[in-house]
């Protein structure tokens, strides 16, 4: 495990970038990282105001030529 200058564990969120380069809509499956958190939508190029949360291992739809960025929050390391 990585540690910072003070010897504390370095923790960070996981990110998944999905790109549908085709004309047709596609279904994408988000990975199950073994944590209880839900994937949170950060960016969707087809809808600037989109809000979405997906369970680990769940799916999301991308329209043609759409990009979506999801974030899975990392729990804080115990101190």
PDB file of N, CA and C in Angstrom:
ATOM      1  N   UNK A   1       0.832  -1.193   0.000  1.00  0.00           N
ATOM      2  CA  UNK A   1       0.000   0.000   0.000  1.00  0.00           C
ATOM      3  C   UNK A   1       0.873   1.251   0.000  1.00  0.00           C
ATOM      4  N   UNK A   2       0.396   2.277  -0.674  1.00  0.00           N
ATOM      5  CA  UNK A   2       1.116   3.544  -0.746  1.00  0.00           C
ATOM      6  C   UNK A   2       0.846   4.381   0.492  1.00  0.00           C
ATOM      7  N   UNK A   3       1.854   5.154   0.900  1.00  0.00           N
ATOM      8  CA  UNK A   3       1.704   6.074   2.031  1.00  0.00           C
ATOM      9  C   UNK A   3       2.191   7.455   1.609  1.00  0.00           C
ATOM     10  N   UNK A   4       1.668   8.496   2.299  1.00  0.00           N
ATOM     11  CA  UNK A   4       2.085   9.861   2.006  1.00  0.00           C
ATOM     12  C   UNK A   4       3.335  10.216   2.810  1.00  0.00           C
ATOM     13  N   UNK A   5       3.735  11.493   2.775  1.00  0.00           N
ATOM     14  CA  UNK A   5       4.949  11.949   3.466  1.00  0.00           C
ATOM     15  C   UNK A   5       4.877  11.783   4.981  1.00  0.00           C
ATOM     16  N   UNK A   6       3.653  11.736   5.531  1.00  0.00           N
ATOM     17  CA  UNK A   6       3.474  11.558   6.969  1.00  0.00           C
ATOM     18  C   UNK A   6       3.278  10.089   7.340  1.00  0.00           C
ATOM     19  N   UNK A   7       3.386   9.197   6.360  1.00  0.00           N
ATOM     20  CA  UNK A   7       3.223   7.771   6.634  1.00  0.00           C
ATOM     21  C   UNK A   7       1.781   7.293   6.657  1.00  0.00           C
ATOM     22  N   UNK A   8       0.850   8.190   6.297  1.00  0.00           N
ATOM     23  CA  UNK A   8      -0.570   7.834   6.266  1.00  0.00           C
ATOM     24  C   UNK A   8      -0.887   7.102   4.961  1.00  0.00           C
ATOM     25  N   UNK A   9      -1.789   6.120   5.004  1.00  0.00           N
ATOM     26  CA  UNK A   9      -2.172   5.430   3.760  1.00  0.00           C
ATOM     27  C   UNK A   9      -2.793   6.393   2.758  1.00  0.00           C
ATOM     28  N   UNK A  10      -2.425   6.236   1.486  1.00  0.00           N
ATOM     29  CA  UNK A  10      -2.994   7.036   0.417  1.00  0.00           C
ATOM     30  C   UNK A  10      -4.226   6.298  -0.109  1.00  0.00           C
ATOM     31  N   UNK A  11      -5.364   6.977  -0.048  1.00  0.00           N
ATOM     32  CA  UNK A  11      -6.613   6.396  -0.560  1.00  0.00           C
ATOM     33  C   UNK A  11      -7.198   7.367  -1.584  1.00  0.00           C
ATOM     34  N   UNK A  12      -7.869   6.818  -2.564  1.00  0.00           N
ATOM     35  CA  UNK A  12      -8.448   7.647  -3.603  1.00  0.00           C
ATOM     36  C   UNK A  12      -9.676   6.955  -4.164  1.00  0.00           C
ATOM     37  N   UNK A  13     -10.496   7.699  -4.881  1.00  0.00           N
ATOM     38  CA  UNK A  13     -11.680   7.145  -5.519  1.00  0.00           C
ATOM     39  C   UNK A  13     -11.275   6.355  -6.760  1.00  0.00           C
ATOM     40  N   UNK A  14     -12.157   5.441  -7.180  1.00  0.00           N
ATOM     41  CA  UNK A  14     -11.982   4.734  -8.447  1.00  0.00           C
ATOM     42  C   UNK A  14     -12.818   5.448  -9.500  1.00  0.00           C
ATOM     43  N   UNK A  15     -12.312   5.487 -10.736  1.00  0.00           N
ATOM     44  CA  UNK A  15     -13.003   6.119 -11.848  1.00  0.00           C
ATOM     45  C   UNK A  15     -13.156   5.130 -12.994  1.00  0.00           C
ATOM     46  N   UNK A  16     -14.282   5.218 -13.705  1.00  0.00           N
ATOM     47  CA  UNK A  16     -14.501   4.432 -14.920  1.00  0.00           C
ATOM     48  C   UNK A  16     -14.989   5.386 -15.993  1.00  0.00           C
ATOM     49  N   UNK A  17     -14.291   5.376 -17.132  1.00  0.00           N
ATOM     50  CA  UNK A  17     -14.669   6.186 -18.281  1.00  0.00           C
ATOM     51  C   UNK A  17     -15.231   5.259 -19.349  1.00  0.00           C
ATOM     52  N   UNK A  18     -16.474   5.528 -19.766  1.00  0.00           N
ATOM     53  CA  UNK A  18     -17.136   4.719 -20.795  1.00  0.00           C
ATOM     54  C   UNK A  18     -17.346   5.581 -22.017  1.00  0.00           C
ATOM     55  N   UNK A  19     -17.004   5.041 -23.195  1.00  0.00           N
ATOM     56  CA  UNK A  19     -17.155   5.774 -24.448  1.00  0.00           C
ATOM     57  C   UNK A  19     -17.884   4.884 -25.448  1.00  0.00           C
ATOM     58  N   UNK A  20     -18.979   5.393 -25.971  1.00  0.00           N
ATOM     59  CA  UNK A  20     -19.694   4.715 -27.041  1.00  0.00           C
ATOM     60  C   UNK A  20     -19.413   5.496 -28.318  1.00  0.00           C
ATOM     61  N   UNK A  21     -18.533   4.969 -29.149  1.00  0.00           N
ATOM     62  CA  UNK A  21     -18.169   5.637 -30.392  1.00  0.00           C
ATOM     63  C   UNK A  21     -19.101   5.332 -31.548  1.00  0.00           C
ATOM     64  N   UNK A  22     -20.066   4.443 -31.329  1.00  0.00           N
ATOM     65  CA  UNK A  22     -20.989   4.065 -32.398  1.00  0.00           C
ATOM     66  C   UNK A  22     -22.225   4.933 -32.435  1.00  0.00           C
ATOM     67  N   UNK A  23     -23.070   4.659 -33.429  1.00  0.00           N
ATOM     68  CA  UNK A  23     -24.308   5.413 -33.606  1.00  0.00           C
ATOM     69  C   UNK A  23     -25.449   4.904 -32.732  1.00  0.00           C
ATOM     70  N   UNK A  24     -25.423   3.629 -32.380  1.00  0.00           N
ATOM     71  CA  UNK A  24     -26.495   2.992 -31.624  1.00  0.00           C
ATOM     72  C   UNK A  24     -26.214   3.053 -30.125  1.00  0.00           C
ATOM     73  N   UNK A  25     -27.285   3.060 -29.315  1.00  0.00           N
ATOM     74  CA  UNK A  25     -27.123   3.006 -27.871  1.00  0.00           C
ATOM     75  C   UNK A  25     -26.551   1.660 -27.438  1.00  0.00           C
ATOM     76  N   UNK A  26     -25.822   1.666 -26.353  1.00  0.00           N
ATOM     77  CA  UNK A  26     -25.216   0.451 -25.808  1.00  0.00           C
ATOM     78  C   UNK A  26     -25.395   0.402 -24.298  1.00  0.00           C
ATOM     79  N   UNK A  27     -25.446  -0.800 -23.749  1.00  0.00           N
ATOM     80  CA  UNK A  27     -25.487  -1.001 -22.315  1.00  0.00           C
ATOM     81  C   UNK A  27     -24.081  -1.365 -21.842  1.00  0.00           C
ATOM     82  N   UNK A  28     -23.617  -0.702 -20.786  1.00  0.00           N
ATOM     83  CA  UNK A  28     -22.306  -0.961 -20.199  1.00  0.00           C
ATOM     84  C   UNK A  28     -22.488  -1.452 -18.771  1.00  0.00           C
ATOM     85  N   UNK A  29     -21.644  -2.377 -18.352  1.00  0.00           N
ATOM     86  CA  UNK A  29     -21.673  -2.898 -16.985  1.00  0.00           C
ATOM     87  C   UNK A  29     -20.535  -2.277 -16.182  1.00  0.00           C
ATOM     88  N   UNK A  30     -20.879  -1.757 -15.007  1.00  0.00           N
ATOM     89  CA  UNK A  30     -19.868  -1.183 -14.109  1.00  0.00           C
ATOM     90  C   UNK A  30     -19.270  -2.295 -13.246  1.00  0.00           C
ATOM     91  N   UNK A  31     -17.990  -2.218 -12.948  1.00  0.00           N
ATOM     92  CA  UNK A  31     -17.352  -3.285 -12.170  1.00  0.00           C
ATOM     93  C   UNK A  31     -17.795  -3.292 -10.708  1.00  0.00           C
ATOM     94  N   UNK A  32     -17.706  -4.458 -10.110  1.00  0.00           N
ATOM     95  CA  UNK A  32     -17.947  -4.616  -8.674  1.00  0.00           C
ATOM     96  C   UNK A  32     -16.586  -4.631  -8.004  1.00  0.00           C
ATOM     97  N   UNK A  33     -16.285  -3.580  -7.261  1.00  0.00           N
ATOM     98  CA  UNK A  33     -14.967  -3.430  -6.632  1.00  0.00           C
ATOM     99  C   UNK A  33     -14.919  -4.014  -5.221  1.00  0.00           C
ATOM    100  N   UNK A  34     -16.010  -4.684  -4.812  1.00  0.00           N
ATOM    101  CA  UNK A  34     -16.016  -5.314  -3.501  1.00  0.00           C
ATOM    102  C   UNK A  34     -16.296  -4.359  -2.351  1.00  0.00           C
ATOM    103  N   UNK A  35     -16.865  -3.182  -2.684  1.00  0.00           N
ATOM    104  CA  UNK A  35     -17.227  -2.217  -1.645  1.00  0.00           C
ATOM    105  C   UNK A  35     -18.710  -1.912  -1.780  1.00  0.00           C
ATOM    106  N   UNK A  36     -19.319  -1.453  -0.709  1.00  0.00           N
ATOM    107  CA  UNK A  36     -20.743  -1.191  -0.703  1.00  0.00           C
ATOM    108  C   UNK A  36     -21.174   0.097  -1.387  1.00  0.00           C
ATOM    109  N   UNK A  37     -20.239   0.964  -1.720  1.00  0.00           N
ATOM    110  CA  UNK A  37     -20.571   2.250  -2.339  1.00  0.00           C
ATOM    111  C   UNK A  37     -21.181   2.051  -3.717  1.00  0.00           C
ATOM    112  N   UNK A  38     -21.968   3.048  -4.144  1.00  0.00           N
ATOM    113  CA  UNK A  38     -22.548   3.037  -5.492  1.00  0.00           C
ATOM    114  C   UNK A  38     -21.700   3.916  -6.407  1.00  0.00           C
ATOM    115  N   UNK A  39     -21.660   3.550  -7.672  1.00  0.00           N
ATOM    116  CA  UNK A  39     -21.004   4.372  -8.684  1.00  0.00           C
ATOM    117  C   UNK A  39     -21.834   5.634  -8.896  1.00  0.00           C
ATOM    118  N   UNK A  40     -21.191   6.801  -8.879  1.00  0.00           N
ATOM    119  CA  UNK A  40     -21.858   8.088  -9.051  1.00  0.00           C
ATOM    120  C   UNK A  40     -21.454   8.697 -10.385  1.00  0.00           C
ATOM    121  N   UNK A  41     -22.437   9.133 -11.162  1.00  0.00           N
ATOM    122  CA  UNK A  41     -22.156   9.771 -12.446  1.00  0.00           C
ATOM    123  C   UNK A  41     -21.530  11.142 -12.218  1.00  0.00           C
ATOM    124  N   UNK A  42     -20.408  11.392 -12.892  1.00  0.00           N
ATOM    125  CA  UNK A  42     -19.716  12.680 -12.794  1.00  0.00           C
ATOM    126  C   UNK A  42     -19.971  13.515 -14.048  1.00  0.00           C
ATOM    127  N   UNK A  43     -19.874  12.884 -15.223  1.00  0.00           N
ATOM    128  CA  UNK A  43     -20.047  13.567 -16.502  1.00  0.00           C
ATOM    129  C   UNK A  43     -20.816  12.658 -17.453  1.00  0.00           C
ATOM    130  N   UNK A  44     -21.785  13.236 -18.159  1.00  0.00           N
ATOM    131  CA  UNK A  44     -22.475  12.547 -19.250  1.00  0.00           C
ATOM    132  C   UNK A  44     -22.601  13.551 -20.387  1.00  0.00           C
ATOM    133  N   UNK A  45     -21.966  13.276 -21.510  1.00  0.00           N
ATOM    134  CA  UNK A  45     -21.951  14.262 -22.598  1.00  0.00           C
ATOM    135  C   UNK A  45     -23.306  14.417 -23.277  1.00  0.00           C
ATOM    136  N   UNK A  46     -24.198  13.449 -23.121  1.00  0.00           N
ATOM    137  CA  UNK A  46     -25.522  13.547 -23.745  1.00  0.00           C
ATOM    138  C   UNK A  46     -26.497  14.395 -22.926  1.00  0.00           C
ATOM    139  N   UNK A  47     -26.166  14.642 -21.641  1.00  0.00           N
ATOM    140  CA  UNK A  47     -27.081  15.382 -20.756  1.00  0.00           C
ATOM    141  C   UNK A  47     -26.270  16.034 -19.646  1.00  0.00           C
ATOM    142  N   UNK A  48     -26.040  17.337 -19.756  1.00  0.00           N
ATOM    143  CA  UNK A  48     -25.219  18.053 -18.771  1.00  0.00           C
ATOM    144  C   UNK A  48     -25.762  17.959 -17.355  1.00  0.00           C
ATOM    145  N   UNK A  49     -27.072  17.839 -17.188  1.00  0.00           N
ATOM    146  CA  UNK A  49     -27.671  17.809 -15.862  1.00  0.00           C
ATOM    147  C   UNK A  49     -27.980  16.415 -15.354  1.00  0.00           C
ATOM    148  N   UNK A  50     -27.493  15.406 -16.041  1.00  0.00           N
ATOM    149  CA  UNK A  50     -27.828  14.022 -15.669  1.00  0.00           C
ATOM    150  C   UNK A  50     -27.311  13.677 -14.279  1.00  0.00           C
ATOM    151  N   UNK A  51     -28.130  12.918 -13.556  1.00  0.00           N
ATOM    152  CA  UNK A  51     -27.747  12.378 -12.250  1.00  0.00           C
ATOM    153  C   UNK A  51     -28.033  10.889 -12.311  1.00  0.00           C
ATOM    154  N   UNK A  52     -27.076  10.089 -11.850  1.00  0.00           N
ATOM    155  CA  UNK A  52     -27.245   8.639 -11.893  1.00  0.00           C
ATOM    156  C   UNK A  52     -26.354   8.016 -10.828  1.00  0.00           C
ATOM    157  N   UNK A  53     -26.871   7.008 -10.167  1.00  0.00           N
ATOM    158  CA  UNK A  53     -26.095   6.201  -9.226  1.00  0.00           C
ATOM    159  C   UNK A  53     -26.384   4.747  -9.567  1.00  0.00           C
ATOM    160  N   UNK A  54     -25.320   3.951  -9.678  1.00  0.00           N
ATOM    161  CA  UNK A  54     -25.452   2.567 -10.123  1.00  0.00           C
ATOM    162  C   UNK A  54     -24.801   1.648  -9.097  1.00  0.00           C
ATOM    163  N   UNK A  55     -25.513   0.585  -8.754  1.00  0.00           N
ATOM    164  CA  UNK A  55     -24.953  -0.407  -7.838  1.00  0.00           C
ATOM    165  C   UNK A  55     -23.742  -1.083  -8.463  1.00  0.00           C
ATOM    166  N   UNK A  56     -22.780  -1.542  -7.649  1.00  0.00           N
ATOM    167  CA  UNK A  56     -21.648  -2.295  -8.177  1.00  0.00           C
ATOM    168  C   UNK A  56     -22.143  -3.487  -8.993  1.00  0.00           C
ATOM    169  N   UNK A  57     -21.587  -3.657 -10.180  1.00  0.00           N
ATOM    170  CA  UNK A  57     -22.005  -4.731 -11.067  1.00  0.00           C
ATOM    171  C   UNK A  57     -23.244  -4.405 -11.878  1.00  0.00           C
ATOM    172  N   UNK A  58     -23.824  -3.215 -11.654  1.00  0.00           N
ATOM    173  CA  UNK A  58     -25.022  -2.787 -12.377  1.00  0.00           C
ATOM    174  C   UNK A  58     -24.679  -2.245 -13.752  1.00  0.00           C
ATOM    175  N   UNK A  59     -25.712  -1.865 -14.492  1.00  0.00           N
ATOM    176  CA  UNK A  59     -25.507  -1.399 -15.856  1.00  0.00           C
ATOM    177  C   UNK A  59     -26.010   0.026 -16.046  1.00  0.00           C
ATOM    178  N   UNK A  60     -25.523   0.654 -17.110  1.00  0.00           N
ATOM    179  CA  UNK A  60     -25.954   1.983 -17.523  1.00  0.00           C
ATOM    180  C   UNK A  60     -26.067   1.997 -19.039  1.00  0.00           C
ATOM    181  N   UNK A  61     -26.940   2.839 -19.559  1.00  0.00           N
ATOM    182  CA  UNK A  61     -27.139   2.975 -21.007  1.00  0.00           C
ATOM    183  C   UNK A  61     -26.374   4.186 -21.518  1.00  0.00           C
ATOM    184  N   UNK A  62     -25.668   4.020 -22.621  1.00  0.00           N
ATOM    185  CA  UNK A  62     -25.030   5.136 -23.305  1.00  0.00           C
ATOM    186  C   UNK A  62     -25.667   5.277 -24.678  1.00  0.00           C
ATOM    187  N   UNK A  63     -26.062   6.507 -25.025  1.00  0.00           N
ATOM    188  CA  UNK A  63     -26.591   6.761 -26.353  1.00  0.00           C
ATOM    189  C   UNK A  63     -25.431   6.778 -27.350  1.00  0.00           C
ATOM    190  N   UNK A  64     -25.740   6.863 -28.624  1.00  0.00           N
ATOM    191  CA  UNK A  64     -24.699   6.940 -29.633  1.00  0.00           C
ATOM    192  C   UNK A  64     -23.799   8.148 -29.438  1.00  0.00           C
ATOM    193  N   UNK A  65     -22.507   7.920 -29.551  1.00  0.00           N
ATOM    194  CA  UNK A  65     -21.488   8.980 -29.434  1.00  0.00           C
ATOM    195  C   UNK A  65     -21.455   9.641 -28.054  1.00  0.00           C
ATOM    196  N   UNK A  66     -21.822   8.909 -27.033  1.00  0.00           N
ATOM    197  CA  UNK A  66     -21.840   9.469 -25.680  1.00  0.00           C
ATOM    198  C   UNK A  66     -20.644   8.983 -24.862  1.00  0.00           C
ATOM    199  N   UNK A  67     -20.238   9.820 -23.928  1.00  0.00           N
ATOM    200  CA  UNK A  67     -19.201   9.500 -22.955  1.00  0.00           C
ATOM    201  C   UNK A  67     -19.797   9.671 -21.571  1.00  0.00           C
ATOM    202  N   UNK A  68     -19.499   8.727 -20.667  1.00  0.00           N
ATOM    203  CA  UNK A  68     -19.890   8.859 -19.254  1.00  0.00           C
ATOM    204  C   UNK A  68     -18.678   8.563 -18.381  1.00  0.00           C
ATOM    205  N   UNK A  69     -18.538   9.363 -17.327  1.00  0.00           N
ATOM    206  CA  UNK A  69     -17.500   9.162 -16.324  1.00  0.00           C
ATOM    207  C   UNK A  69     -18.190   8.890 -14.991  1.00  0.00           C
ATOM    208  N   UNK A  70     -17.848   7.749 -14.380  1.00  0.00           N
ATOM    209  CA  UNK A  70     -18.387   7.382 -13.070  1.00  0.00           C
ATOM    210  C   UNK A  70     -17.280   7.369 -12.032  1.00  0.00           C
ATOM    211  N   UNK A  71     -17.677   7.656 -10.771  1.00  0.00           N
ATOM    212  CA  UNK A  71     -16.759   7.690  -9.631  1.00  0.00           C
ATOM    213  C   UNK A  71     -17.308   6.771  -8.545  1.00  0.00           C
ATOM    214  N   UNK A  72     -16.433   5.941  -7.993  1.00  0.00           N
ATOM    215  CA  UNK A  72     -16.780   5.099  -6.844  1.00  0.00           C
ATOM    216  C   UNK A  72     -16.002   5.624  -5.648  1.00  0.00           C
ATOM    217  N   UNK A  73     -16.696   6.272  -4.682  1.00  0.00           N
ATOM    218  CA  UNK A  73     -15.986   6.852  -3.534  1.00  0.00           C
ATOM    219  C   UNK A  73     -15.246   5.784  -2.727  1.00  0.00           C
ATOM    220  N   UNK A  74     -14.056   6.122  -2.329  1.00  0.00           N
ATOM    221  CA  UNK A  74     -13.232   5.232  -1.496  1.00  0.00           C
ATOM    222  C   UNK A  74     -13.469   5.597  -0.052  1.00  0.00           C
ATOM    223  N   UNK A  75     -13.653   4.606   0.793  1.00  0.00           N
ATOM    224  CA  UNK A  75     -13.807   4.877   2.222  1.00  0.00           C
ATOM    225  C   UNK A  75     -12.500   5.419   2.770  1.00  0.00           C
ATOM    226  N   UNK A  76     -12.613   6.266   3.760  1.00  0.00           N
ATOM    227  CA  UNK A  76     -11.427   6.804   4.422  1.00  0.00           C
ATOM    228  C   UNK A  76     -10.689   5.687   5.148  1.00  0.00           C
ATOM    229  N   UNK A  77      -9.374   5.766   5.151  1.00  0.00           N
ATOM    230  CA  UNK A  77      -8.560   4.768   5.852  1.00  0.00           C
ATOM    231  C   UNK A  77      -8.712   4.969   7.354  1.00  0.00           C
ATOM    232  N   UNK A  78      -8.781   3.883   8.117  1.00  0.00           N
ATOM    233  CA  UNK A  78      -8.863   4.027   9.587  1.00  0.00           C
ATOM    234  C   UNK A  78      -7.595   4.657  10.133  1.00  0.00           C
ATOM    235  N   UNK A  79      -7.737   5.459  11.178  1.00  0.00           N
ATOM    236  CA  UNK A  79      -6.565   6.116  11.781  1.00  0.00           C
ATOM    237  C   UNK A  79      -6.223   5.496  13.094  1.00  0.00           C
TER     238      UNK A  79
END
